[in-house]
Amino acid sequence: MDKNELQERMTVFAVRIVKMVDAMPQTVAGMAIGRQIVRSGTSPSANYRAACIAKSDKDFLNKLKMVEEELDETCHWLDIITRSGIMKASRLESLSRNVKNC
């Protein structure tokens, strides 16, 4: 997979997160968790784009680490959404599969 393919996958993932959040119930918990996951779930796409134009190898690795951390946080929120019953696991399964170790 080249950088353009990965960038596209990250963008598609971010859009799917946005659509998932829009489908979440408008409860106190749903809105609070929705704000968190929309940030962590869209951030990897932006951070990967930044990594692609990094100024140095060290900068590139640092930005990739940020991508990894945000994806891990997104995995956490997907787990919370599932365990709390905010959304059914079956609706989130394909999103979770897109995040390694989720």
PDB file of C-alpha atoms in Angstrom:
ATOM      1  CA  MET A   1       0.000   0.000   0.000  1.00  0.00           C
ATOM      2  CA  ASP A   2       1.417   3.376  -0.937  1.00  0.00           C
ATOM      3  CA  LYS A   3       0.964   6.653   0.942  1.00  0.00           C
ATOM      4  CA  ASN A   4      -1.955   7.780  -1.233  1.00  0.00           C
ATOM      5  CA  GLU A   5      -3.854   4.548  -0.599  1.00  0.00           C
ATOM      6  CA  LEU A   6      -3.270   4.815   3.137  1.00  0.00           C
ATOM      7  CA  GLN A   7      -4.280   8.450   3.119  1.00  0.00           C
ATOM      8  CA  GLU A   8      -7.525   7.523   1.346  1.00  0.00           C
ATOM      9  CA  ARG A   9      -8.216   4.736   3.862  1.00  0.00           C
ATOM     10  CA  MET A  10      -7.676   7.184   6.722  1.00  0.00           C
ATOM     11  CA  THR A  11     -10.054   9.688   5.136  1.00  0.00           C
ATOM     12  CA  VAL A  12     -12.730   7.052   4.545  1.00  0.00           C
ATOM     13  CA  PHE A  13     -12.351   5.919   8.167  1.00  0.00           C
ATOM     14  CA  ALA A  14     -12.770   9.512   9.389  1.00  0.00           C
ATOM     15  CA  VAL A  15     -15.930   9.971   7.312  1.00  0.00           C
ATOM     16  CA  ARG A  16     -17.343   6.704   8.673  1.00  0.00           C
ATOM     17  CA  ILE A  17     -16.678   7.900  12.224  1.00  0.00           C
ATOM     18  CA  VAL A  18     -18.477  11.182  11.514  1.00  0.00           C
ATOM     19  CA  LYS A  19     -21.483   9.311  10.119  1.00  0.00           C
ATOM     20  CA  MET A  20     -21.495   6.925  13.095  1.00  0.00           C
ATOM     21  CA  VAL A  21     -21.503   9.853  15.537  1.00  0.00           C
ATOM     22  CA  ASP A  22     -24.405  11.438  13.657  1.00  0.00           C
ATOM     23  CA  ALA A  23     -26.333   8.163  14.138  1.00  0.00           C
ATOM     24  CA  MET A  24     -25.670   7.994  17.892  1.00  0.00           C
ATOM     25  CA  PRO A  25     -28.509   8.811  20.286  1.00  0.00           C
ATOM     26  CA  GLN A  26     -28.711  12.413  21.424  1.00  0.00           C
ATOM     27  CA  THR A  27     -28.414  11.472  25.100  1.00  0.00           C
ATOM     28  CA  VAL A  28     -25.979  13.097  27.511  1.00  0.00           C
ATOM     29  CA  ALA A  29     -23.638  10.103  27.210  1.00  0.00           C
ATOM     30  CA  GLY A  30     -24.088   9.781  23.464  1.00  0.00           C
ATOM     31  CA  MET A  31     -23.225  13.417  22.861  1.00  0.00           C
ATOM     32  CA  ALA A  32     -20.257  13.434  25.254  1.00  0.00           C
ATOM     33  CA  ILE A  33     -18.724  10.263  23.844  1.00  0.00           C
ATOM     34  CA  GLY A  34     -19.618  11.375  20.329  1.00  0.00           C
ATOM     35  CA  ARG A  35     -17.541  14.528  20.752  1.00  0.00           C
ATOM     36  CA  GLN A  36     -14.598  12.465  21.988  1.00  0.00           C
ATOM     37  CA  ILE A  37     -14.659   9.853  19.241  1.00  0.00           C
ATOM     38  CA  VAL A  38     -15.217  12.354  16.458  1.00  0.00           C
ATOM     39  CA  ARG A  39     -11.985  14.059  17.536  1.00  0.00           C
ATOM     40  CA  SER A  40      -9.935  10.893  17.956  1.00  0.00           C
ATOM     41  CA  GLY A  41     -11.441   9.213  14.889  1.00  0.00           C
ATOM     42  CA  THR A  42     -10.815  12.071  12.463  1.00  0.00           C
ATOM     43  CA  SER A  43      -7.431  13.118  13.817  1.00  0.00           C
ATOM     44  CA  PRO A  44      -5.447  10.187  12.317  1.00  0.00           C
ATOM     45  CA  SER A  45      -6.338  11.303   8.811  1.00  0.00           C
ATOM     46  CA  ALA A  46      -5.061  14.832   9.409  1.00  0.00           C
ATOM     47  CA  ASN A  47      -1.982  13.635  11.276  1.00  0.00           C
ATOM     48  CA  TYR A  48      -1.092  11.155   8.539  1.00  0.00           C
ATOM     49  CA  ARG A  49      -1.337  13.936   5.940  1.00  0.00           C
ATOM     50  CA  ALA A  50       1.007  15.980   8.124  1.00  0.00           C
ATOM     51  CA  ALA A  51       3.401  13.029   8.388  1.00  0.00           C
ATOM     52  CA  CYS A  52       3.543  12.790   4.602  1.00  0.00           C
ATOM     53  CA  ILE A  53       5.016  16.293   4.460  1.00  0.00           C
ATOM     54  CA  ALA A  54       7.201  15.982   7.559  1.00  0.00           C
ATOM     55  CA  LYS A  55      10.385  18.040   7.721  1.00  0.00           C
ATOM     56  CA  SER A  56      12.581  15.190   8.920  1.00  0.00           C
ATOM     57  CA  ASP A  57      12.560  11.481   9.677  1.00  0.00           C
ATOM     58  CA  LYS A  58      12.150  12.293  13.373  1.00  0.00           C
ATOM     59  CA  ASP A  59       9.174  14.557  12.620  1.00  0.00           C
ATOM     60  CA  PHE A  60       7.671  11.834  10.397  1.00  0.00           C
ATOM     61  CA  LEU A  61       7.953   9.202  13.138  1.00  0.00           C
ATOM     62  CA  ASN A  62       6.522  11.552  15.747  1.00  0.00           C
ATOM     63  CA  LYS A  63       3.491  12.278  13.587  1.00  0.00           C
ATOM     64  CA  LEU A  64       2.976   8.573  12.885  1.00  0.00           C
ATOM     65  CA  LYS A  65       3.077   7.924  16.629  1.00  0.00           C
ATOM     66  CA  MET A  66       0.310  10.498  17.039  1.00  0.00           C
ATOM     67  CA  VAL A  67      -1.724   8.605  14.405  1.00  0.00           C
ATOM     68  CA  GLU A  68      -1.230   5.384  16.370  1.00  0.00           C
ATOM     69  CA  GLU A  69      -2.270   7.019  19.658  1.00  0.00           C
ATOM     70  CA  GLU A  70      -5.420   8.544  18.171  1.00  0.00           C
ATOM     71  CA  LEU A  71      -6.420   5.233  16.583  1.00  0.00           C
ATOM     72  CA  ASP A  72      -5.925   3.512  19.933  1.00  0.00           C
ATOM     73  CA  GLU A  73      -8.126   6.106  21.622  1.00  0.00           C
ATOM     74  CA  THR A  74     -10.759   5.612  18.939  1.00  0.00           C
ATOM     75  CA  CYS A  75     -10.663   1.887  19.630  1.00  0.00           C
ATOM     76  CA  HIS A  76     -11.253   2.666  23.304  1.00  0.00           C
ATOM     77  CA  TRP A  77     -14.319   4.785  22.522  1.00  0.00           C
ATOM     78  CA  LEU A  78     -15.720   2.130  20.177  1.00  0.00           C
ATOM     79  CA  ASP A  79     -15.406  -0.351  23.045  1.00  0.00           C
ATOM     80  CA  ILE A  80     -17.159   2.035  25.460  1.00  0.00           C
ATOM     81  CA  ILE A  81     -19.962   2.644  22.962  1.00  0.00           C
ATOM     82  CA  THR A  82     -20.458  -1.096  22.549  1.00  0.00           C
ATOM     83  CA  ARG A  83     -20.206  -2.045  26.230  1.00  0.00           C
ATOM     84  CA  SER A  84     -22.546   0.732  27.316  1.00  0.00           C
ATOM     85  CA  GLY A  85     -25.151  -0.259  24.748  1.00  0.00           C
ATOM     86  CA  ILE A  86     -25.165   3.133  23.082  1.00  0.00           C
ATOM     87  CA  MET A  87     -24.903   1.276  19.765  1.00  0.00           C
ATOM     88  CA  LYS A  88     -24.959  -2.406  18.901  1.00  0.00           C
ATOM     89  CA  ALA A  89     -21.614  -4.125  18.398  1.00  0.00           C
ATOM     90  CA  SER A  90     -22.740  -5.349  14.979  1.00  0.00           C
ATOM     91  CA  ARG A  91     -22.971  -1.726  13.773  1.00  0.00           C
ATOM     92  CA  LEU A  92     -19.420  -1.000  14.930  1.00  0.00           C
ATOM     93  CA  GLU A  93     -17.731  -4.247  13.936  1.00  0.00           C
ATOM     94  CA  SER A  94     -16.436  -3.087  10.555  1.00  0.00           C
ATOM     95  CA  LEU A  95     -15.052   0.132  12.067  1.00  0.00           C
ATOM     96  CA  SER A  96     -13.268  -1.816  14.791  1.00  0.00           C
ATOM     97  CA  ARG A  97     -11.734  -4.177  12.236  1.00  0.00           C
ATOM     98  CA  ASN A  98     -10.097  -1.184  10.547  1.00  0.00           C
ATOM     99  CA  VAL A  99      -8.097  -0.427  13.682  1.00  0.00           C
ATOM    100  CA  LYS A 100      -5.296  -2.862  14.493  1.00  0.00           C
ATOM    101  CA  ASN A 101      -5.685  -4.571  17.880  1.00  0.00           C
ATOM    102  CA  CYS A 102      -9.140  -3.095  18.389  1.00  0.00           C
TER     103      CYS A 102
END
